[in-house]
Amino acid sequence: MPGRYLILSGRCRDLRARLMHGLPRHDLGIVLELDDLLILSSPDLPIVMLDGGRGVIIGELFSREPPFETAHTLPRAAQRAIVDGVRGDALIRDFWGHYVAALVESDGRNLTILRAPFGSLGAYHVSAEDGIAITPDVGLLGDLGLMPGGVDWDSVARHVIAPNLRMHRTCLLGVAELMGGYGLSITSGKFTLFEAWNPWRFTDRRDNLTDDVEAVELLRRCVDGCVGALARTTNHAVLGVSGGLDSSIVAAALAQSGAKLSCLTLFTRDAAGDERRFARILAGHLGVQLFEMFEDVAHVDVTRSDAAHLPRPIARGFAQSGDRSNLAVARNVGADTFFSGGGGDNVFCYLQSAAPVADCLMTGRLRQLWPTARDISQIADCSIWTALRSGVRRACFGSRTYRWRPELAFLTAQMAAEGPSACISLWADAPQDALPGKATHVAWLIGILNHLEGYGRERSHRTVWPLMALPIIELCLRIPSWMWSRGGQNRALARRAYANALPSDILERRSKGTPDSVVVELFEANRERIRQLLCDGLLAANGIVNRDEIASFLVDKGPVRGLGYWRIMALTDVEAWLQTVGSNRNTA
């Protein structure tokens, strides 16, 4: 697993002794050692040391202005601002990246642990003797005897009901996650969780970018800069492309950076999942190598979970075939990093609702009301009057916050009754003047978090999602929702930003590929195995899924209709994770 560290706060004498004895086996070296603090790290993680034993920043750290220079050391003034400020707020204000920071107060008694907003370097914490242990590697906690043991069934139920809502509490008892943009204030082995970053700070109407030309210029500069910064330490990158807008933007930015790049596109038997024509246009335009690999369900084991190393069942089984292809291409070209355009829809505010119309009305932009209704009608394939009426209703009577809907299909009556209480998300503290479009934008950023890991390839290779870089997110939050739908095109500003870097076939494309046919094929090929897994498994035994309803759905051998098969496959992914975890821990 790339990038491992361990922060141990507290005396923990016995644990320290075990750690020191096992350092070579765990491939960890001492970074900082104080009376009540021990920090270890693997050699592949960058380290920024703070003077005088005041702390350490583990992971990638970049400056805030393009070209986002890598920070290997920090000037003394910057260090003072970070360690003497309020809970490390200067670190988030002046830098971004994929880091976890441990900051020691001048008296040495208090410790602040801070995780980068949207940082990919994980941080799970457990109680450890008379202290706290923090690491991205749950397996390391198990090796050190720090796993309390057992599945947290309340959290599993919450995950099944709201699979796109990620919280600090994980699905393993006693294991919590320090989410990106949050921190721990630790004193005498006790900790307090605090929020260090909040997306609503960037949705203030007074700070909105209202000039299209300025927004387009800033967006291009920001995306190119972030992708280039993340590519600096890459020897050879493999980028998954579909010929869609988001992955094409990342491809163009990688090509601009000079990074050595190969592209991979996956295709299915069904035409809806075959995007090779667009991928070839992209690769030819950029002059990069393109690999085309077939999505083969024979390479998928529905009983296996690629999230077995994580404390949540967030892997999707059908991705195993794509993982296999990615790793094969990486071996072929000698790549060390995987890049992805994932998260572009979320960051570039791809909305198909009337929320932008409501935003125009609520901000008094009446001249923009009709053009926005027209734009939304084209994106959502409805009439202008329907878009206008829906927007007015949303502005006058709708909620200022985004309402997550529970997923209750195939669950027991008891679980269904708990649905609404499970749909409480991060950053739910929307300001009173929050706009519906911006509330949806924030919700989309939350909803992508469980889709950024849980892939087999991440166990051996660095995996980068550059469109989720913090400067890009903060910039896009400052752009009004209606500007993203200009001209009836979704992600309109992103298209304009890369108008001179991508071919028109890519820029004007409106269709999207889908893995639906692969999931259907996987479902059909594994009906009986899925029935055994779900009807005789741990979800059923713990009263979460409805055995009879699942069995009835699976016994129907007719053509697959509706979206029930997607839900069944998602539940199968959870069961596969539980079976894996249950083979090593007490789960019932």
Coordinates of C-alpha atoms in Angstrom, one line a residue:
M1 CA 0.0 0.0 0.0
P2 CA 1.6 3.3 -1.1
G3 CA 2.0 6.0 1.6
R4 CA 1.9 4.7 5.1
Y5 CA 2.5 6.5 8.4
L6 CA 1.6 6.1 12.0
I7 CA 1.1 8.9 14.6
L8 CA 1.0 7.8 18.2
S9 CA 0.0 10.4 20.7
G10 CA 0.4 9.5 24.4
R11 CA 3.0 7.5 26.5
C12 CA 1.9 4.1 25.2
R13 CA 5.1 2.5 26.4
D14 CA 4.2 -1.1 25.6
L15 CA 3.0 -0.2 22.1
R16 CA 6.1 1.9 21.5
A17 CA 8.3 -1.0 22.4
R18 CA 6.4 -3.3 19.9
L19 CA 6.6 -0.7 17.2
M20 CA 10.3 -0.2 17.6
H21 CA 10.9 -3.9 17.4
G22 CA 8.8 -4.2 14.2
L23 CA 10.0 -1.1 12.3
P24 CA 11.9 -3.0 9.6
R25 CA 8.9 -5.4 9.0
H26 CA 6.5 -2.5 8.6
D27 CA 8.9 -0.5 6.4
L28 CA 8.4 2.5 8.7
G29 CA 11.1 4.9 9.9
I30 CA 11.1 7.4 12.8
V31 CA 10.2 11.0 11.7
L32 CA 9.7 12.6 15.0
E33 CA 10.0 11.3 18.6
L34 CA 9.0 13.3 21.7
D35 CA 7.9 12.2 25.2
D36 CA 4.2 11.9 24.2
L37 CA 4.5 11.8 20.5
L38 CA 5.9 9.3 18.0
I39 CA 5.6 9.7 14.2
L40 CA 6.7 7.0 11.8
S41 CA 6.4 7.1 8.0
S42 CA 7.3 4.9 5.0
P43 CA 10.1 6.2 2.7
D44 CA 7.7 7.0 -0.2
L45 CA 5.9 9.8 1.6
P46 CA 7.2 13.4 1.4
I47 CA 7.9 15.0 4.8
V48 CA 8.0 18.6 5.7
M49 CA 9.6 19.1 9.2
L50 CA 8.8 22.1 11.4
D51 CA 11.7 23.7 13.4
G52 CA 12.1 23.0 17.0
G53 CA 10.1 19.8 17.1
R54 CA 6.9 21.8 16.6
G55 CA 5.5 19.2 14.2
V56 CA 5.6 17.5 10.8
I57 CA 3.5 17.6 7.6
I58 CA 3.3 14.2 6.0
G59 CA 2.4 13.9 2.3
E60 CA 2.2 16.2 -0.7
L61 CA 2.1 19.9 0.0
F62 CA 1.7 22.7 -2.6
S63 CA 1.6 26.4 -2.6
R64 CA -1.7 28.2 -3.2
E65 CA -0.9 30.1 -6.4
P66 CA -0.3 28.6 -9.9
P67 CA 1.9 26.9 -10.8
F68 CA 1.4 25.4 -7.3
E69 CA 5.0 24.8 -6.4
T70 CA 5.8 21.8 -4.3
A71 CA 6.7 22.7 -0.7
H72 CA 9.6 20.7 0.4
T73 CA 10.5 23.1 3.3
L74 CA 8.7 26.0 4.8
P75 CA 10.1 29.5 5.6
R76 CA 10.2 30.3 9.2
A77 CA 7.4 32.9 8.9
A78 CA 5.1 30.3 7.3
Q79 CA 6.0 27.9 10.1
R80 CA 5.2 30.4 12.8
A81 CA 1.9 31.2 11.2
I82 CA 0.9 27.5 11.1
V83 CA 2.0 26.5 14.6
D84 CA 1.0 29.7 16.4
G85 CA -2.3 30.2 14.6
V86 CA -5.7 28.8 15.5
R87 CA -5.7 25.0 15.0
G88 CA -3.4 25.2 11.9
D89 CA -5.8 27.4 9.9
A90 CA -2.8 29.0 8.2
L91 CA -1.8 25.7 6.7
I92 CA -5.2 25.3 4.9
R93 CA -5.3 29.0 4.0
D94 CA -1.8 29.1 2.4
F95 CA -1.3 25.5 1.1
W96 CA -3.2 22.6 -0.3
G97 CA -2.3 19.0 -1.1
H98 CA -2.7 15.4 0.2
Y99 CA -1.3 15.6 3.7
V100 CA -1.8 15.0 7.4
A101 CA -0.2 17.5 9.7
A102 CA 0.8 17.0 13.4
L103 CA 1.3 20.4 15.1
V104 CA 2.7 20.7 18.6
E105 CA 1.9 23.7 20.8
S106 CA 4.8 25.6 22.3
D107 CA 4.3 24.0 25.7
G108 CA 4.4 20.6 24.2
R109 CA 1.2 19.5 25.9
N110 CA -1.4 19.9 23.1
L111 CA -1.3 18.3 19.7
T112 CA -3.3 19.2 16.6
I113 CA -3.8 16.7 13.9
L114 CA -5.1 18.2 10.6
R115 CA -6.1 16.4 7.4
A116 CA -6.1 18.3 4.1
P117 CA -9.6 19.1 2.7
F118 CA -10.3 16.5 0.0
G119 CA -6.8 15.0 0.7
S120 CA -6.4 11.4 -0.5
L121 CA -3.9 10.5 2.3
G122 CA -6.2 8.8 4.8
A123 CA -6.4 9.2 8.6
Y124 CA -8.1 6.5 10.7
H125 CA -7.8 6.7 14.5
V126 CA -8.3 4.4 17.4
S127 CA -7.7 4.4 21.1
A128 CA -4.3 3.0 21.9
E129 CA -3.5 2.1 25.6
D130 CA -3.4 5.6 27.1
G131 CA -3.2 7.4 23.8
I132 CA -4.4 7.6 20.2
A133 CA -3.1 6.0 17.1
I134 CA -3.7 7.5 13.6
T135 CA -2.8 5.9 10.3
P136 CA -4.2 5.5 6.8
D137 CA -3.6 1.7 7.0
V138 CA -6.3 -0.2 9.0
G139 CA -4.2 -3.4 8.5
L140 CA -1.4 -1.8 10.4
L141 CA -3.7 -1.2 13.3
G142 CA -4.6 -4.9 13.2
D143 CA -1.0 -6.0 13.2
L144 CA -0.3 -3.9 16.3
G145 CA -3.3 -5.3 18.1
L146 CA -5.2 -2.0 18.1
M147 CA -8.3 -3.2 16.4
P148 CA -11.2 -3.4 18.9
G149 CA -12.7 -6.1 16.7
G150 CA -16.1 -6.5 15.2
V151 CA -18.4 -4.8 12.7
D152 CA -20.3 -1.7 13.6
W153 CA -23.7 -2.9 12.5
D154 CA -25.4 0.5 13.0
S155 CA -22.8 2.0 10.6
V156 CA -23.3 -0.8 8.1
A157 CA -27.1 -0.2 8.1
R158 CA -26.5 3.6 7.7
H159 CA -24.2 2.8 4.7
V160 CA -26.7 0.6 3.1
I161 CA -29.4 3.2 3.5
A162 CA -27.2 6.2 2.4
P163 CA -24.3 4.7 0.5
N164 CA -23.1 8.1 -0.8
L165 CA -22.8 9.7 2.6
R166 CA -19.5 9.4 4.2
M167 CA -19.1 10.1 7.9
H168 CA -16.4 10.1 10.6
R169 CA -17.7 6.8 12.0
T170 CA -16.7 3.8 10.0
C171 CA -18.2 0.3 9.7
L172 CA -15.6 -1.2 12.1
L173 CA -16.1 -0.9 15.8
G174 CA -13.8 1.6 17.5
V175 CA -12.3 2.9 14.2
A176 CA -13.1 6.5 13.2
E177 CA -12.0 8.5 10.3
L178 CA -10.6 12.0 10.4
M179 CA -12.3 13.4 7.4
G180 CA -10.6 15.8 5.0
G181 CA -10.9 19.4 6.3
Y182 CA -11.3 18.3 9.9
G183 CA -8.8 18.1 12.8
L184 CA -8.3 16.5 16.2
S185 CA -7.2 18.6 19.2
I186 CA -5.5 16.2 21.6
T187 CA -4.6 16.8 25.2
S188 CA -3.6 14.1 27.7
G189 CA -4.8 11.3 25.5
K190 CA -8.3 12.9 25.0
F191 CA -9.3 14.4 21.7
T192 CA -11.9 16.9 20.4
L193 CA -13.0 16.9 16.8
F194 CA -13.2 20.2 15.0
E195 CA -14.0 21.6 11.6
A196 CA -11.1 23.3 9.8
W197 CA -12.6 23.9 6.4
N198 CA -16.2 24.4 5.2
P199 CA -17.5 24.6 1.6
W200 CA -20.1 27.2 2.5
R201 CA -17.3 29.8 3.0
F202 CA -16.9 29.8 -0.8
T203 CA -20.5 30.1 -1.8
D204 CA -21.0 33.7 -0.3
R205 CA -22.7 35.7 -3.0
R206 CA -20.4 38.7 -2.4
D207 CA -17.4 36.6 -3.5
N208 CA -19.0 35.1 -6.6
L209 CA -17.3 35.2 -9.9
T210 CA -19.9 36.8 -12.2
D211 CA -17.8 37.5 -15.3
D212 CA -17.7 34.5 -17.7
V213 CA -14.4 35.4 -19.3
E214 CA -12.7 35.8 -15.9
A215 CA -14.1 32.5 -14.7
V216 CA -13.0 30.6 -17.8
E217 CA -9.5 32.0 -17.6
L218 CA -9.2 31.2 -13.9
L219 CA -10.5 27.7 -14.3
R220 CA -8.1 26.8 -17.1
R221 CA -5.2 28.2 -15.2
C222 CA -6.2 26.4 -12.0
V223 CA -6.9 23.0 -13.6
D224 CA -3.7 23.1 -15.6
G225 CA -1.7 24.1 -12.5
C226 CA -3.2 21.4 -10.2
V227 CA -2.8 18.6 -12.7
G228 CA 0.8 19.7 -13.5
A229 CA 1.6 19.9 -9.8
L230 CA 0.3 16.4 -9.1
A231 CA 2.1 15.0 -12.1
R232 CA 5.6 16.3 -11.1
T233 CA 6.5 13.2 -9.2
T234 CA 5.1 10.8 -11.8
N235 CA 7.5 8.8 -14.0
H236 CA 4.7 7.5 -16.3
A237 CA 0.9 7.9 -15.8
V238 CA -1.9 5.8 -17.0
L239 CA -5.1 7.8 -17.5
G240 CA -8.5 6.2 -17.9
V241 CA -10.4 8.0 -20.7
S242 CA -13.8 7.7 -22.2
G243 CA -13.7 10.5 -24.6
G244 CA -16.0 12.4 -22.2
L245 CA -15.3 15.9 -21.1
D246 CA -13.7 15.3 -17.7
S247 CA -11.1 12.7 -18.5
S248 CA -10.3 14.6 -21.7
I249 CA -9.6 17.8 -19.7
V250 CA -7.3 15.8 -17.4
A251 CA -5.6 14.3 -20.5
A252 CA -5.1 17.7 -22.1
A253 CA -3.7 19.1 -18.8
L254 CA -1.3 16.2 -18.4
A255 CA -0.1 16.6 -22.0
Q256 CA 0.4 20.3 -21.3
S257 CA 2.5 19.4 -18.2
G258 CA 4.9 17.3 -20.2
A259 CA 4.1 14.2 -18.1
K260 CA 4.7 10.8 -19.8
L261 CA 1.2 9.5 -20.5
S262 CA -0.6 6.5 -21.7
C263 CA -4.4 6.3 -22.0
L264 CA -6.8 3.4 -21.4
T265 CA -10.4 3.1 -22.5
L266 CA -12.7 0.3 -21.5
F267 CA -15.4 -1.0 -23.7
T268 CA -18.4 -3.4 -23.4
R269 CA -20.4 -5.5 -25.8
D270 CA -23.2 -3.0 -25.7
A271 CA -22.8 0.2 -27.7
A272 CA -23.7 2.4 -24.7
G273 CA -20.5 1.2 -23.0
D274 CA -18.3 1.4 -26.1
E275 CA -16.7 4.9 -26.3
R276 CA -13.6 3.9 -28.3
R277 CA -14.5 6.3 -31.2
F278 CA -14.2 9.3 -28.9
A279 CA -11.2 8.0 -27.0
R280 CA -9.4 7.5 -30.3
I281 CA -10.2 11.1 -31.4
L282 CA -8.8 12.4 -28.1
A283 CA -5.6 10.2 -28.2
G284 CA -5.0 11.2 -31.8
H285 CA -5.4 14.9 -31.1
L286 CA -3.0 14.8 -28.1
G287 CA -0.6 12.3 -29.7
V288 CA -0.6 9.8 -26.8
Q289 CA -0.8 6.0 -26.8
L290 CA -4.2 4.5 -26.3
F291 CA -5.0 1.0 -25.0
E292 CA -8.4 -0.5 -25.6
M293 CA -9.5 -3.2 -23.2
F294 CA -12.7 -5.2 -23.1
E295 CA -14.8 -5.3 -19.9
D296 CA -14.9 -9.0 -19.1
V297 CA -17.2 -10.2 -16.3
A298 CA -15.3 -13.5 -16.2
H299 CA -12.6 -11.5 -14.4
V300 CA -15.0 -10.5 -11.6
D301 CA -15.5 -12.5 -8.4
V302 CA -18.7 -11.2 -6.7
T303 CA -17.6 -12.8 -3.4
R304 CA -14.4 -10.7 -3.3
S305 CA -14.2 -7.1 -2.1
D306 CA -11.4 -4.7 -3.2
A307 CA -12.3 -2.6 -0.1
A308 CA -11.1 -5.4 2.3
H309 CA -8.3 -3.1 3.4
L310 CA -10.7 -0.3 4.2
P311 CA -13.1 0.1 7.1
R312 CA -16.1 0.6 4.7
P313 CA -17.7 -1.6 2.0
I314 CA -17.2 1.0 -0.8
A315 CA -15.8 -1.2 -3.5
R316 CA -17.9 -2.0 -6.6
G317 CA -17.4 -5.5 -7.8
F318 CA -17.8 -4.8 -11.5
A319 CA -14.7 -2.5 -11.3
Q320 CA -12.5 -5.6 -10.9
S321 CA -12.3 -6.1 -14.6
G322 CA -11.2 -2.5 -15.2
D323 CA -8.7 -2.8 -12.4
R324 CA -7.2 -5.8 -14.1
S325 CA -6.9 -3.9 -17.3
N326 CA -5.4 -0.9 -15.6
L327 CA -2.7 -3.0 -13.9
A328 CA -2.0 -4.8 -17.2
V329 CA -1.4 -1.5 -19.0
A330 CA 0.8 -0.2 -16.1
R331 CA 3.0 -3.3 -16.4
N332 CA 3.2 -2.9 -20.1
V333 CA 4.4 0.7 -20.1
G334 CA 6.1 0.8 -16.7
A335 CA 3.7 3.3 -15.2
D336 CA 3.8 4.2 -11.5
T337 CA 0.7 6.3 -11.2
F338 CA -3.0 6.1 -12.2
F339 CA -4.8 9.3 -13.0
S340 CA -8.6 9.7 -13.4
G341 CA -11.1 12.3 -14.5
G342 CA -13.5 11.1 -11.8
G343 CA -15.3 13.8 -9.9
G344 CA -15.6 16.2 -12.8
D345 CA -19.4 16.1 -12.9
N346 CA -19.4 17.0 -9.2
V347 CA -16.8 19.7 -9.3
F348 CA -18.0 21.3 -12.5
C349 CA -21.6 21.5 -11.2
Y350 CA -23.4 19.2 -13.6
L351 CA -27.0 19.9 -12.6
Q352 CA -30.1 18.7 -14.4
S353 CA -32.6 20.3 -12.0
A354 CA -34.2 23.8 -11.9
A355 CA -32.0 24.8 -9.0
P356 CA -30.0 27.3 -11.1
V357 CA -33.3 29.0 -12.1
A358 CA -34.2 29.3 -8.4
D359 CA -30.7 30.8 -7.7
C360 CA -31.3 33.5 -10.4
L361 CA -34.6 34.4 -8.8
M362 CA -33.3 34.4 -5.3
T363 CA -30.4 36.7 -6.1
G364 CA -32.5 39.2 -8.1
R365 CA -30.9 38.3 -11.4
L366 CA -34.3 38.6 -13.2
R367 CA -32.7 39.2 -16.6
Q368 CA -30.9 35.9 -16.3
L369 CA -34.0 34.0 -15.4
W370 CA -35.4 33.3 -18.9
P371 CA -32.0 32.4 -20.4
T372 CA -31.2 30.0 -17.5
A373 CA -34.7 28.4 -17.8
R374 CA -33.9 27.9 -21.5
D375 CA -30.5 26.4 -20.8
I376 CA -31.9 24.0 -18.2
S377 CA -34.7 23.0 -20.5
Q378 CA -32.1 21.8 -23.0
I379 CA -30.0 20.0 -20.5
A380 CA -33.0 18.3 -18.7
D381 CA -35.0 17.8 -21.9
C382 CA -38.1 19.6 -20.7
S383 CA -39.9 22.7 -21.8
I384 CA -38.7 26.2 -20.8
W385 CA -42.0 26.8 -18.9
T386 CA -41.5 23.6 -17.0
A387 CA -38.0 24.6 -16.0
L388 CA -39.2 28.1 -15.1
R389 CA -42.2 26.9 -13.0
S390 CA -40.0 24.4 -11.2
G391 CA -37.4 27.0 -10.5
V392 CA -39.9 29.5 -9.1
R393 CA -41.5 26.7 -6.9
R394 CA -38.0 25.8 -5.6
A395 CA -37.2 29.4 -4.8
C396 CA -40.5 30.1 -3.0
F397 CA -41.3 26.9 -1.3
G398 CA -38.3 24.6 -1.5
S399 CA -35.6 23.8 1.0
R400 CA -32.4 25.8 1.1
T401 CA -30.5 22.7 1.7
Y402 CA -30.1 19.5 -0.3
R403 CA -32.3 16.6 0.9
W404 CA -30.7 13.2 0.6
R405 CA -33.1 10.4 -0.2
P406 CA -32.6 7.1 1.6
E407 CA -32.2 4.0 -0.6
L408 CA -34.6 1.5 1.0
A409 CA -35.1 -1.2 -1.7
F410 CA -34.7 -4.8 -0.4
L411 CA -34.4 -3.7 3.2
T412 CA -36.4 -4.9 6.1
A413 CA -39.2 -2.8 7.5
Q414 CA -37.1 -1.8 10.5
M415 CA -34.3 -0.5 8.3
A416 CA -36.7 1.3 6.1
A417 CA -38.1 3.1 9.2
E418 CA -34.6 4.3 10.0
G419 CA -34.0 5.8 6.5
P420 CA -34.5 9.5 7.2
S421 CA -32.2 9.5 10.2
A422 CA -29.4 8.0 8.2
C423 CA -29.4 10.8 5.7
I424 CA -27.5 13.4 7.7
S425 CA -24.4 14.6 5.8
L426 CA -21.2 16.5 6.4
W427 CA -21.5 20.3 6.2
A428 CA -25.2 20.2 6.8
D429 CA -24.9 23.6 8.5
A430 CA -26.0 25.6 5.4
P431 CA -26.2 29.3 6.0
Q432 CA -29.7 30.9 6.0
D433 CA -29.2 32.5 2.7
A434 CA -27.9 29.3 1.0
L435 CA -29.0 28.9 -2.6
P436 CA -30.6 25.7 -3.9
G437 CA -28.1 25.3 -6.7
K438 CA -25.1 25.8 -4.4
A439 CA -26.6 23.4 -1.9
T440 CA -26.8 20.8 -4.6
H441 CA -23.2 21.6 -5.7
V442 CA -22.0 21.0 -2.1
A443 CA -24.0 17.8 -1.9
W444 CA -22.4 16.5 -5.1
L445 CA -19.0 17.1 -3.6
I446 CA -20.0 15.0 -0.6
G447 CA -21.5 12.3 -2.8
I448 CA -18.3 11.6 -4.7
L449 CA -16.2 10.8 -1.6
N450 CA -17.1 7.1 -1.4
H451 CA -16.2 6.6 -5.1
L452 CA -12.5 7.7 -4.9
E453 CA -11.1 4.6 -3.4
G454 CA -11.9 0.9 -3.1
Y455 CA -10.1 -0.2 -6.2
G456 CA -7.6 -3.0 -6.4
R457 CA -5.0 -0.9 -8.2
E458 CA -4.6 1.5 -5.2
R459 CA -3.0 -1.3 -3.2
S460 CA 0.1 -1.1 -5.4
H461 CA 0.1 2.2 -7.3
R462 CA -0.4 5.8 -6.5
T463 CA -3.9 6.8 -7.7
V464 CA -4.7 10.5 -8.4
W465 CA -8.1 12.3 -8.9
P466 CA -6.8 15.7 -9.9
L467 CA -10.2 17.4 -10.5
M468 CA -10.8 16.9 -6.7
A469 CA -7.9 19.3 -6.0
L470 CA -8.8 21.9 -3.4
P471 CA -8.1 25.0 -5.4
I472 CA -10.3 23.7 -8.2
I473 CA -13.1 22.9 -5.8
E474 CA -12.9 26.3 -4.1
L475 CA -12.9 28.2 -7.4
C476 CA -15.9 26.2 -8.8
L477 CA -17.9 26.9 -5.6
R478 CA -17.4 30.6 -6.2
I479 CA -19.0 30.3 -9.7
P480 CA -22.9 30.8 -9.8
S481 CA -24.8 27.6 -10.7
W482 CA -26.5 29.2 -13.7
M483 CA -23.1 29.9 -15.4
W484 CA -22.3 26.2 -15.6
S485 CA -25.3 25.7 -17.9
R486 CA -24.6 28.5 -20.4
G487 CA -25.9 27.7 -23.9
G488 CA -27.8 24.6 -22.7
Q489 CA -24.5 22.7 -22.2
N490 CA -23.6 21.0 -18.9
R491 CA -20.2 22.0 -17.5
A492 CA -20.2 24.9 -20.0
L493 CA -17.4 26.8 -18.4
A494 CA -15.1 23.8 -18.4
R495 CA -15.8 23.3 -22.1
R496 CA -15.0 26.9 -22.8
A497 CA -11.8 26.7 -20.7
Y498 CA -10.4 23.9 -22.9
A499 CA -11.9 25.0 -26.2
N500 CA -8.4 25.5 -27.7
A501 CA -7.0 22.2 -26.3
L502 CA -9.6 19.6 -27.2
P503 CA -11.2 18.6 -30.5
S504 CA -14.8 19.8 -31.2
D505 CA -16.1 16.2 -31.2
I506 CA -15.2 16.0 -27.5
L507 CA -16.2 19.6 -26.6
E508 CA -19.6 19.3 -28.2
R509 CA -20.4 15.8 -27.0
R510 CA -23.5 15.4 -24.9
S511 CA -23.8 11.7 -24.5
K512 CA -22.3 9.7 -21.7
G513 CA -21.2 6.1 -21.7
T514 CA -22.5 3.7 -19.1
P515 CA -21.4 0.4 -17.5
D516 CA -25.0 -0.8 -17.2
S517 CA -24.6 -3.7 -19.7
V518 CA -21.6 -5.0 -17.7
V519 CA -23.6 -4.9 -14.4
V520 CA -26.5 -6.6 -16.1
E521 CA -24.2 -9.3 -17.5
L522 CA -22.5 -9.8 -14.1
F523 CA -25.9 -10.0 -12.4
E524 CA -27.2 -12.6 -14.9
A525 CA -24.1 -14.7 -14.6
N526 CA -24.2 -14.8 -10.8
R527 CA -27.8 -15.1 -9.9
E528 CA -27.5 -18.2 -7.8
R529 CA -24.3 -17.1 -6.1
I530 CA -25.8 -13.7 -5.3
R531 CA -28.9 -15.4 -3.9
Q532 CA -26.8 -17.5 -1.5
L533 CA -24.7 -14.5 -0.5
L534 CA -27.6 -12.2 0.3
C535 CA -30.2 -14.7 1.6
D536 CA -27.8 -16.7 3.7
G537 CA -25.4 -13.9 4.6
L538 CA -24.6 -11.5 7.3
L539 CA -26.8 -8.7 6.1
A540 CA -29.8 -11.0 6.4
A541 CA -28.7 -12.5 9.7
N542 CA -28.4 -9.0 11.2
G543 CA -31.9 -7.9 10.0
I544 CA -30.8 -5.4 7.4
V545 CA -32.0 -7.0 4.1
N546 CA -35.3 -8.7 3.3
R547 CA -34.5 -12.3 2.3
D548 CA -37.9 -12.9 0.8
E549 CA -37.9 -9.8 -1.4
I550 CA -34.4 -10.5 -2.6
A551 CA -35.2 -14.2 -3.4
S552 CA -38.3 -13.2 -5.3
F553 CA -36.4 -10.7 -7.4
L554 CA -33.7 -13.1 -8.2
V555 CA -36.0 -16.0 -9.1
D556 CA -37.5 -14.0 -12.0
K557 CA -35.5 -15.2 -15.0
G558 CA -37.1 -12.8 -17.4
P559 CA -35.3 -9.8 -19.0
V560 CA -33.8 -7.4 -16.5
R561 CA -36.0 -4.4 -16.1
G562 CA -35.7 -1.2 -14.0
L563 CA -32.8 -0.5 -11.7
G564 CA -33.3 -3.2 -9.1
Y565 CA -30.3 -5.2 -10.4
W566 CA -28.0 -2.2 -9.5
R567 CA -29.3 -2.2 -5.9
I568 CA -28.8 -6.0 -5.7
M569 CA -25.3 -5.7 -6.9
A570 CA -24.6 -2.9 -4.5
L571 CA -25.8 -5.0 -1.6
T572 CA -23.7 -7.9 -2.9
D573 CA -20.7 -5.6 -2.7
V574 CA -21.5 -4.9 1.0
E575 CA -21.9 -8.6 1.7
A576 CA -18.6 -9.5 0.1
W577 CA -16.9 -6.9 2.3
L578 CA -18.6 -8.3 5.4
Q579 CA -17.7 -11.9 4.5
T580 CA -14.0 -10.8 4.1
V581 CA -14.0 -8.8 7.4
G582 CA -15.9 -11.6 9.1
S583 CA -13.4 -14.2 8.3
N584 CA -10.9 -12.3 10.4
R585 CA -13.0 -10.7 13.1
N586 CA -16.0 -11.4 15.2
T587 CA -18.9 -9.9 13.3
A588 CA -22.1 -11.0 15.0

